[in-house]
Short mmCIF file of C-alpha atoms and ligand atoms in Angstrom, two decimals:
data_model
loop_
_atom_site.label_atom_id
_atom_site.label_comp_id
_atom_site.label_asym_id
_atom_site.label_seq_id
_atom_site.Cartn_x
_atom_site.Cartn_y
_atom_site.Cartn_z
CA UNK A 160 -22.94 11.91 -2.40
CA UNK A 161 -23.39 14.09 -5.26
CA UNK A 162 -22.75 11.20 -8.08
CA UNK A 163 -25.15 9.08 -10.04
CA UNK A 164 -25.29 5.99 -7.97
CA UNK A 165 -27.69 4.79 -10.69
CA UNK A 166 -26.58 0.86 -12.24
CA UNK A 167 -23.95 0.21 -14.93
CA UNK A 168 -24.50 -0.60 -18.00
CA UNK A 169 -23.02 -4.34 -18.93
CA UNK A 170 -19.63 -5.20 -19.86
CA UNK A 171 -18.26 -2.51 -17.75
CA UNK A 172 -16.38 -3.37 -14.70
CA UNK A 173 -16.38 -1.73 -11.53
CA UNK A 174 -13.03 -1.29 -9.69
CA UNK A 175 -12.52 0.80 -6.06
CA UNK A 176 -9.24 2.35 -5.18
CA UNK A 177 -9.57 2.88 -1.50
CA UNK A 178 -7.24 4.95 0.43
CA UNK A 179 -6.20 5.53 3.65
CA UNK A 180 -6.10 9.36 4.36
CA UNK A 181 -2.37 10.90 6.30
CA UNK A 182 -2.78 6.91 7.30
CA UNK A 183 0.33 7.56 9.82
CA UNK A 184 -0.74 10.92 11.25
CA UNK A 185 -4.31 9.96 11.18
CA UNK A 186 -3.88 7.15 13.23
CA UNK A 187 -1.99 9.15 15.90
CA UNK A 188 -4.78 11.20 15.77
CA UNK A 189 -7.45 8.29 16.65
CA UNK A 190 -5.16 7.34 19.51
CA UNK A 191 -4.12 10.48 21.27
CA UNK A 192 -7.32 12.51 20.55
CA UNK A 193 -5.72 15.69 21.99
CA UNK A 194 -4.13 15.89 18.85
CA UNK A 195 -7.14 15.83 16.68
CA UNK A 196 -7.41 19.30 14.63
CA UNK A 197 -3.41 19.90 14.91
CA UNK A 198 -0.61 20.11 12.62
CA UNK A 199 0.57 16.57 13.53
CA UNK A 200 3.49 14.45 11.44
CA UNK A 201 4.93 11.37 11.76
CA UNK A 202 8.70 10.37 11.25
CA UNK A 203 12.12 10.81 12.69
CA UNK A 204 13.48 13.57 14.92
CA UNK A 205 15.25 16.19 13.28
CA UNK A 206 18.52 16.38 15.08
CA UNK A 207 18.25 13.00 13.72
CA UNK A 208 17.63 14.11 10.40
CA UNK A 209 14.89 12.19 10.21
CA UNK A 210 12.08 13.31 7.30
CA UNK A 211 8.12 13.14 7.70
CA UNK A 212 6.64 9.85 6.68
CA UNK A 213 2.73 11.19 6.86
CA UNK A 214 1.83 14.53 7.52
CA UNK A 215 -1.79 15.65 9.03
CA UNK A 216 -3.98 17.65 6.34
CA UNK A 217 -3.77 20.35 9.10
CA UNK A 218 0.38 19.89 8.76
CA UNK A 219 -0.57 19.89 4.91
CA UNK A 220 -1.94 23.42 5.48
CA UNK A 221 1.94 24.66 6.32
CA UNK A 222 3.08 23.30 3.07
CA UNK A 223 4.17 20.26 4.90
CA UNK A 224 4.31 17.49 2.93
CA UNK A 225 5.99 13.31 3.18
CA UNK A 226 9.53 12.98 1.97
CA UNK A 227 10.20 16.36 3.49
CA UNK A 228 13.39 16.97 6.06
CA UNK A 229 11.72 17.18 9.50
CA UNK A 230 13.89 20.45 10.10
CA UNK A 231 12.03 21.90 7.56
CA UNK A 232 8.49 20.79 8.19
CA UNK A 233 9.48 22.96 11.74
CA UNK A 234 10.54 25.80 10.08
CA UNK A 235 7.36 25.68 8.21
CA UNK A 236 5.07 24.99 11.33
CA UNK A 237 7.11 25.58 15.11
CA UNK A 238 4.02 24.32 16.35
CA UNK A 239 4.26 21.10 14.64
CA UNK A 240 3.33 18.01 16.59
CA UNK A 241 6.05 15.18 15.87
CA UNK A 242 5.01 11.41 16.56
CA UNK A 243 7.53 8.88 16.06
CA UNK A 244 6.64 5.97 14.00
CA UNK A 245 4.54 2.78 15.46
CA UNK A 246 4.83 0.04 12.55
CA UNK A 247 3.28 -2.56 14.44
CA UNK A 248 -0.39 -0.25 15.13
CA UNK A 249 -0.13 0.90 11.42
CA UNK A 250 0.43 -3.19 10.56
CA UNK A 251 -2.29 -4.02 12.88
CA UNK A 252 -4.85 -1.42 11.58
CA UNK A 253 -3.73 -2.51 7.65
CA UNK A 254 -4.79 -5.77 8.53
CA UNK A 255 -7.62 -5.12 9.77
CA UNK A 256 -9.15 -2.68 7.11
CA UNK A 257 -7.79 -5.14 4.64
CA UNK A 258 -10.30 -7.23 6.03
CA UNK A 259 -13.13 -4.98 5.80
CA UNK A 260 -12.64 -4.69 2.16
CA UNK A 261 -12.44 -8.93 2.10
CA UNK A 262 -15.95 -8.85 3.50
CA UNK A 263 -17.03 -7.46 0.92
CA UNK A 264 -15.00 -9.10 -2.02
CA UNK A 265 -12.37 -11.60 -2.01
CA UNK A 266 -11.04 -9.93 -4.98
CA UNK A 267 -8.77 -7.36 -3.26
CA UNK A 268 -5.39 -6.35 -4.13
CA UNK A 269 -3.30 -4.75 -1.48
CA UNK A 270 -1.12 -1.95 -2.66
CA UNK A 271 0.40 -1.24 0.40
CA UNK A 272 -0.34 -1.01 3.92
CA UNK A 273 -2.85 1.60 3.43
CA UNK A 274 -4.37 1.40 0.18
CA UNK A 275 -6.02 -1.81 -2.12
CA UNK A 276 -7.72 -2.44 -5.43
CA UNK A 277 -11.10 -3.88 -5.25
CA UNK A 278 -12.90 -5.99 -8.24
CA UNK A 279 -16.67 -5.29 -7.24
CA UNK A 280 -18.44 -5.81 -10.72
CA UNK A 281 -19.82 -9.27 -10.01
CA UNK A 282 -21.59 -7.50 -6.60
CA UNK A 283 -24.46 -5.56 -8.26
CA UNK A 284 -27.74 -6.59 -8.10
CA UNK A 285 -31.32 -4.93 -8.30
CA UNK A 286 -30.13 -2.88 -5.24
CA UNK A 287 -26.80 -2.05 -5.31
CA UNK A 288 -24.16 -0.50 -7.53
CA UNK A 289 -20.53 0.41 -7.34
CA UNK A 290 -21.04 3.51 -5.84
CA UNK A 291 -23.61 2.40 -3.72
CA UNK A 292 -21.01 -0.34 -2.01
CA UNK A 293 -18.13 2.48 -2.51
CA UNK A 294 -20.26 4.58 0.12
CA UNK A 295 -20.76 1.44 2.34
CA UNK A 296 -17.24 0.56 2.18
CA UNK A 297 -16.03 4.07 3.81
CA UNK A 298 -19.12 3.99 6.46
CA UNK A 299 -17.46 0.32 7.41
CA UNK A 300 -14.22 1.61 7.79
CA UNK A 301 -14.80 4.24 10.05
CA UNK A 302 -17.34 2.73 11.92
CA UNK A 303 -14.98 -0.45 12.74
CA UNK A 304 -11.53 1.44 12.94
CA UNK A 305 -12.18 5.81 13.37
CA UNK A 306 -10.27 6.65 10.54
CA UNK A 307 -11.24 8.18 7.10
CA UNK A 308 -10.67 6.61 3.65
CA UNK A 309 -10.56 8.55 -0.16
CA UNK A 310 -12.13 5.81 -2.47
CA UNK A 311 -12.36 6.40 -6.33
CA UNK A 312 -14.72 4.15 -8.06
CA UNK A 313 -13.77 3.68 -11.82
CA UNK A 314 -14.02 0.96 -15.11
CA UNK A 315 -10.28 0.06 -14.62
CA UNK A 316 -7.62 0.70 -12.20
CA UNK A 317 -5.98 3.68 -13.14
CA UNK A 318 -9.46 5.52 -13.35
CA UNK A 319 -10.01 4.27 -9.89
CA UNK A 320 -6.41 5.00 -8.51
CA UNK A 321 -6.70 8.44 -9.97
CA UNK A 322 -10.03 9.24 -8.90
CA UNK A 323 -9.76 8.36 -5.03
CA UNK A 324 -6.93 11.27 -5.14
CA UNK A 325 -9.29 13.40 -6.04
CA UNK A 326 -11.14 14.51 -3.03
CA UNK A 327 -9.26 13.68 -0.12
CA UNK A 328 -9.95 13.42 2.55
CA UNK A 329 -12.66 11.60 3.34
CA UNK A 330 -13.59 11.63 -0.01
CA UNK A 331 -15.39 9.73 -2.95
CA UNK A 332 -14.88 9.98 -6.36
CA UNK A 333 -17.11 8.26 -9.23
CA UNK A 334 -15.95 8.32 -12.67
CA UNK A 335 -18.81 6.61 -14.50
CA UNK A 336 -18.54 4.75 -17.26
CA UNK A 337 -18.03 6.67 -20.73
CA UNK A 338 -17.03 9.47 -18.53
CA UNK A 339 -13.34 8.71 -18.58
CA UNK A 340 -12.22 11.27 -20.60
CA UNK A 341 -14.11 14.16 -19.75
CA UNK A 342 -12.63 12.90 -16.32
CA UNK A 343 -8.96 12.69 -17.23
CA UNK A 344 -8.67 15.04 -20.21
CA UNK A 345 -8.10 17.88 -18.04
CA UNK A 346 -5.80 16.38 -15.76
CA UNK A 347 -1.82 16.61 -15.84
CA UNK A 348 0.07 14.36 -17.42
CA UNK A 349 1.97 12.91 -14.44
CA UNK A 350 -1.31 11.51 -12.77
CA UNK A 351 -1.05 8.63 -14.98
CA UNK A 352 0.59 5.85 -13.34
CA UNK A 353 4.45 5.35 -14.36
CA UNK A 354 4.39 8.68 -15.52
CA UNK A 355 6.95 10.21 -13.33
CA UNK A 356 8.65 13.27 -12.65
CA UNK A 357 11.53 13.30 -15.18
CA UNK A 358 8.94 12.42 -18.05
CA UNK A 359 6.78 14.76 -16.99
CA UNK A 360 10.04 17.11 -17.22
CA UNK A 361 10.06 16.19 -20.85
CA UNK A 362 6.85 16.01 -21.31
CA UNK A 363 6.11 19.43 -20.59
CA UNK A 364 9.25 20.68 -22.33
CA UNK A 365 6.95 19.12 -25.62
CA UNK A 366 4.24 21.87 -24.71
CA UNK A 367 2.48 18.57 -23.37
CA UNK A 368 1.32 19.25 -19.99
CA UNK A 369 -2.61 17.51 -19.71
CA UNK A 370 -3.60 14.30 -20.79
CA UNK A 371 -5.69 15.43 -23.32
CA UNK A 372 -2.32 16.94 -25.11
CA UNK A 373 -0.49 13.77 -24.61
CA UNK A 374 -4.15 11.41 -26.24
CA UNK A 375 -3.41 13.46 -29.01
CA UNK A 376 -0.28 12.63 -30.45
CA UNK A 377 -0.17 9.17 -32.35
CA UNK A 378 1.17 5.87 -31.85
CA UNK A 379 4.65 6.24 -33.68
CA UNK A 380 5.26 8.96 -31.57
CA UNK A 381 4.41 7.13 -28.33
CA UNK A 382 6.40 4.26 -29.72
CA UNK A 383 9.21 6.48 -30.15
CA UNK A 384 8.78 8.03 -26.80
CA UNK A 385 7.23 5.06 -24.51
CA UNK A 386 9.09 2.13 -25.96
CA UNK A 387 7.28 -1.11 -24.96
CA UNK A 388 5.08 0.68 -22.20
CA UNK A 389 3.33 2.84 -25.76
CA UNK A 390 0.03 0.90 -25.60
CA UNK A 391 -0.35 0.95 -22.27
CA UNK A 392 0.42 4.66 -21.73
CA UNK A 393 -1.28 5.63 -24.30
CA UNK A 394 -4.43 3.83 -23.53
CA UNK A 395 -4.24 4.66 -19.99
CA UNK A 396 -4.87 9.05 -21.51
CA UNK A 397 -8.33 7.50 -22.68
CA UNK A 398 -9.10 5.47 -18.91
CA UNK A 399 -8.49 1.89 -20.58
CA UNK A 400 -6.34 -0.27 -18.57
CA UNK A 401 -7.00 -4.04 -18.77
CA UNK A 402 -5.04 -4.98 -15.82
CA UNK A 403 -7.16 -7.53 -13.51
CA UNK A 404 -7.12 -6.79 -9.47
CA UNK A 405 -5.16 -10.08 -8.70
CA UNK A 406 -5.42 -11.02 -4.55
CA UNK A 407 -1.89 -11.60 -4.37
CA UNK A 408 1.24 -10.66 -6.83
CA UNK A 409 3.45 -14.11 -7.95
CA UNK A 410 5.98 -13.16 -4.46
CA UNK A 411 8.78 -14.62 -3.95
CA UNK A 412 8.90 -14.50 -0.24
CA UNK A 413 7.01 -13.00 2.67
CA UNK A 414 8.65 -10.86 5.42
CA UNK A 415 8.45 -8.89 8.16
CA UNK A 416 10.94 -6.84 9.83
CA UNK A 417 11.19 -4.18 12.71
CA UNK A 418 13.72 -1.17 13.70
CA UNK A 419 13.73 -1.27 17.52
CA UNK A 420 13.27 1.76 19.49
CA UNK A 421 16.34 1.19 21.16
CA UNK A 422 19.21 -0.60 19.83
CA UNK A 423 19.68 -3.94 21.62
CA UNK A 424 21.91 -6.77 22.18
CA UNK A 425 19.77 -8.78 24.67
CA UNK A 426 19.53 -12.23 23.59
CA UNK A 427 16.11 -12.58 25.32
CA UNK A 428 14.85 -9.66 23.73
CA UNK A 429 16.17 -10.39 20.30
CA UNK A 430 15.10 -13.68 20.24
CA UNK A 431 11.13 -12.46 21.79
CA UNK A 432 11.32 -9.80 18.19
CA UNK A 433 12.19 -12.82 16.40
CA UNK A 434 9.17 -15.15 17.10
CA UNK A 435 6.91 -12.31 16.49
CA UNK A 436 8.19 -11.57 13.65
CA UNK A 437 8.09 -15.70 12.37
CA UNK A 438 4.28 -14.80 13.62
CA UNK A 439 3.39 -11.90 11.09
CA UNK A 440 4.79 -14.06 8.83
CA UNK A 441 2.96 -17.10 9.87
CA UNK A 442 0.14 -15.44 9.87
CA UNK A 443 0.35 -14.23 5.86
CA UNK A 444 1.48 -17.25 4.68
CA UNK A 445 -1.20 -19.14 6.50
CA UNK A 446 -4.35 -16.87 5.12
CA UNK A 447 -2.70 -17.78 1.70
CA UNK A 448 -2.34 -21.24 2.22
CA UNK A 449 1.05 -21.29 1.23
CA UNK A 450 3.76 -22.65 2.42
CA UNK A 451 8.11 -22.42 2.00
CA UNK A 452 10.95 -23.81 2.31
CA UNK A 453 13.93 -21.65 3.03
CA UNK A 454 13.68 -19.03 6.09
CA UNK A 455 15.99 -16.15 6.38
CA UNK A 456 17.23 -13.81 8.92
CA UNK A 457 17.68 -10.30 8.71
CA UNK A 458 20.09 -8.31 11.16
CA UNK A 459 21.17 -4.82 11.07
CA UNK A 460 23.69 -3.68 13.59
CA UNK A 461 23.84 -0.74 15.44
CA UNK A 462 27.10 0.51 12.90
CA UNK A 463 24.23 -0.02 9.94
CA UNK A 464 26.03 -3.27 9.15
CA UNK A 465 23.00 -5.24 7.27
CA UNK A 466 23.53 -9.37 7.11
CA UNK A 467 21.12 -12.34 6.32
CA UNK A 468 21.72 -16.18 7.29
CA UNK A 469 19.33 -18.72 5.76
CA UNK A 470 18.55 -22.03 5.79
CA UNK A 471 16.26 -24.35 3.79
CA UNK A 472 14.41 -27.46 5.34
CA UNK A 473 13.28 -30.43 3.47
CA UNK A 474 9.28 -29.76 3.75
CA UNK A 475 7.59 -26.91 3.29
CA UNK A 476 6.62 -24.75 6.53
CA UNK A 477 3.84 -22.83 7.12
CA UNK A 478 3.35 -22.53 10.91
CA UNK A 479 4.99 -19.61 12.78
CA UNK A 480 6.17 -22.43 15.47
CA UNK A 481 7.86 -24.10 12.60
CA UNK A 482 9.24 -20.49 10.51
CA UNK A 483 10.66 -19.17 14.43
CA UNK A 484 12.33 -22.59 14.91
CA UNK A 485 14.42 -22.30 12.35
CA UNK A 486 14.64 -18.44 12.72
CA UNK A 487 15.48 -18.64 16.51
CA UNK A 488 18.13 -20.98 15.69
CA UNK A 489 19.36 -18.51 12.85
CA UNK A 490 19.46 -16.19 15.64
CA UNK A 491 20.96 -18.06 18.39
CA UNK A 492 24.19 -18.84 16.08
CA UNK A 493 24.91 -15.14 15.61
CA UNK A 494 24.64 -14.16 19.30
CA UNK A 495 28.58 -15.79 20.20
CA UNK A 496 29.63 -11.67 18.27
CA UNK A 497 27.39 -9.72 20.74
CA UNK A 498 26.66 -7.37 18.14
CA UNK A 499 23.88 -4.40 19.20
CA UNK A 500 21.14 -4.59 16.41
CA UNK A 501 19.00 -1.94 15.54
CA UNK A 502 17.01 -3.87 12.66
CA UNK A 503 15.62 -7.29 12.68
CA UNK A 504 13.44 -9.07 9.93
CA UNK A 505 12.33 -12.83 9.33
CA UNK A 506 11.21 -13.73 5.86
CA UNK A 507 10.05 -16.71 4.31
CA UNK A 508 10.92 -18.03 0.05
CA UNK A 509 11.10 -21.12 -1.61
CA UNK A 510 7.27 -21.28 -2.32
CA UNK A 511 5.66 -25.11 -3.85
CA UNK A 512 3.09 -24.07 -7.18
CA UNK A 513 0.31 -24.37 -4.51
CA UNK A 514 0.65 -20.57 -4.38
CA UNK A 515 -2.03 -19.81 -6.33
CA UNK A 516 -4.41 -22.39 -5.88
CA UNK A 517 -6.37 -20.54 -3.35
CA UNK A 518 -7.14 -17.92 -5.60
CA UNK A 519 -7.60 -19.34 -8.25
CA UNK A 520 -10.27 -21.69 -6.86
CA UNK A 521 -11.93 -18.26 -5.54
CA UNK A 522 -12.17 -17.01 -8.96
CA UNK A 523 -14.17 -20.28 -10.67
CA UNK A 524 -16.02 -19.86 -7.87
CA UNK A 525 -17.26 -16.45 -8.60
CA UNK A 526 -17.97 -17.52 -11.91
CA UNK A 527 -15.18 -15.60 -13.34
N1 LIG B 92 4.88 6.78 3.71
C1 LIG B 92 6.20 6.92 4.08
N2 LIG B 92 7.07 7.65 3.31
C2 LIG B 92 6.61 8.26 2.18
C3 LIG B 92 5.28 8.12 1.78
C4 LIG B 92 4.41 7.38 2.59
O1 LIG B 92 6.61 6.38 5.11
N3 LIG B 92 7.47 8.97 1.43
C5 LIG B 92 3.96 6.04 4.61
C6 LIG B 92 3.28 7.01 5.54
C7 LIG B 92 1.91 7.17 5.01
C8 LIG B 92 1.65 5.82 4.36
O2 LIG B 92 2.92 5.37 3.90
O3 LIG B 92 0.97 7.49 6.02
C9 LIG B 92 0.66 5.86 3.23
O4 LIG B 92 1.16 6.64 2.16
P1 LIG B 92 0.23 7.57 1.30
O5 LIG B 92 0.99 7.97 0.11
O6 LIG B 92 -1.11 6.94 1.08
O7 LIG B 92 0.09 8.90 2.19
P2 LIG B 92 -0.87 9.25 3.38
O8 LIG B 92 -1.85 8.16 3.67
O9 LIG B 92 -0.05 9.69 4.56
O10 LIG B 92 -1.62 10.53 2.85
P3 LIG B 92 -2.79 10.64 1.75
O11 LIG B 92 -3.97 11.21 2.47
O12 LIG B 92 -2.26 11.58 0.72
O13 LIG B 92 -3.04 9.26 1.21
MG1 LIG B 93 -2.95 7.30 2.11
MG1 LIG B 94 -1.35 5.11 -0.08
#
């Protein structure tokens, strides 16, 4: 690693954005190793009209890209490999890495399956620094799971979100402190976070196309432009963002929910999805300590006809047993229709104030 892994200066903090790289493709990749070095995407078939969900950076090499129709990612590569989606591997594997990063903080903050936010400032000592433990982090990751992650290592979390963009894959980025805007001056403006493509439409049409333009202009004009998000933009163009990495968002509910390969109306194998389902939820409620009261059911039939049936009970459950109870029964009263479902999903709401208890006894305990 070419960057200064020397130690931070105080009041600084030191956040990681680490990232998953093609997460879908890449794990395809780990698991069928004859497809390592090819143009490999994942998503839906194209006489489906299905579009790629993660592309391979060797796909990425055809101009191939997520969000793109799968009819054209062939045109652009006929030698394209196409994997259809596994959900529960890529579930499996998020948990897992999500874990890594938890051995080495509890203050992590899951993005989405294949990226986090971790708070690392209170973990240097004589020895190590941020990008010290950035390095670590990565060499963890692929020894325990064979797959690459782009970390960025920054003083707040959009420096850090940028910055592990910056050198996929497999790579690491350091902006150090003070170095923020020699890091994001040159950048466009739409690598700020909210900054999407329509403003970046208008934006540009303003003859304001890098951050550096945009720091310029002055707070009545951001006002006028940003509305209540001024501040925040605006500080964001010089790397300040005060946002804290918090382990888990105030949610409302927890859920988990699965397209099957093949449609089904089999009670036995409906109600088998079901209670795995009432496990993955079980299993996040449980390493949060919370508990709920109300579980729902999720069906969508084979016609794309979406319904949910819920029902409360009078204490709090927390125990997959306990969530696919009620969740069976959910099921077993919709079964009389013999509908064919191609989507089912348990979730679990009505959350007691214990919900952040956990964390919050965490934190004091770091000295925070
Ligand atoms: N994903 C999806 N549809 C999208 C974007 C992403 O289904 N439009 C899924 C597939 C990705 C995963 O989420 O593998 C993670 O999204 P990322 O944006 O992190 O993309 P990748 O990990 O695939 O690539 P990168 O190396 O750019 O992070
Ligand atoms: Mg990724
Ligand atoms: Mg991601």
């Amino acid at each position: 690693m070419a960057a200064d892994a020397s130690h931070y200066p105080e009041d600084y903090r030191a956040i990681i954005h680490a990232d998953f790289d093609a997460f879908y493709a890449s794990v395809e990749q780990r698991d069928y190793p004859e497809l390592i070095g090819k143009p490999v995407v994942v998503g839906g078939k194209s006489e489906n009209r299905g579009v790629v969900a993660s592309a391979s950076y060797e796909a990425r090499a055809f101009g191939i890209s997520s969000a793109i129709p799968m009819s054209r990612a062939y045109r652009l590569c006929p030698q394209l490999v196409r994997k259809p989606p596994r959900f529960e591997v890529y579930r499996s594997v998020s948990n897992k890495v999500m874990d890594i990063f938890r051995s080495i903080t509890p203050l992590v903050e899951p993005l989405s399956l294949d990226e986090a936010y971790l708070d690392v400032t209170r973990l240097e000592t004589s020895e190590i620094t941020p990008p010290l433990i950035a390095q670590e982090l990565k060499k963890k990751v692929w020894a325990e799971l064979s797959l690459t992650i782009s970390v960025g290592v920054g003083t707040s979390k959009c420096v850090a979100k940028i910055a592990s963009d910056m050198n996929k894959p497999d790579g690491i980025t350091v902006v150090r402190p003070g170095t923020e805007r020699e890091f994001l001056f040159p950048l466009p403006v739409q690598s700020i976070w909210g900054i999407g493509p329509k403003t970046t439409e208008r934006l540009n049409s303003f003859g304001i196309n890098t951050i550096e333009q945009l720091s310029k202009r002055d707070i009545s004009w951001f006002e006028s432009n940003f509305g209540s998000n001024s501040l925040s933009v605006r500080n964001m163009c010089f790397g300040e963002d005060p946002r804290p990495v918090v382990t888990h968002r105030e949610r409302k509910s927890f859920s988990s929910e699965t397209t099957l390969v093949d449609d089904s109306d089999d009670p036995e194998i409906l109600r088998e999805i079901v209670i795995r389902l009432s496990n993955d939820v079980g299993q996040s409620l449980s390493s949060r300590g919370i508990s709920g009261k109300t579980v729902k059911l999720k069906l969508r039939s084979s016609d794309f006809i979406t319904s949910t049936r819920q029902r409360s009970v009078l204490e709090p459950i927390q125990l997959s047993s306990e969530i696919a109870d009620v969740a069976v029964d959910l099921l077993n009263h919709e079964l009389y229709k013999k509908n064919s479902y191609r989507l089912v999903g348990v979730g679990v709401s009505g959350f007691g104030s214990l919900e952040n208890s956990q964390d919050a006894m965490q934190l004091r305990f770091k000295g925070f």
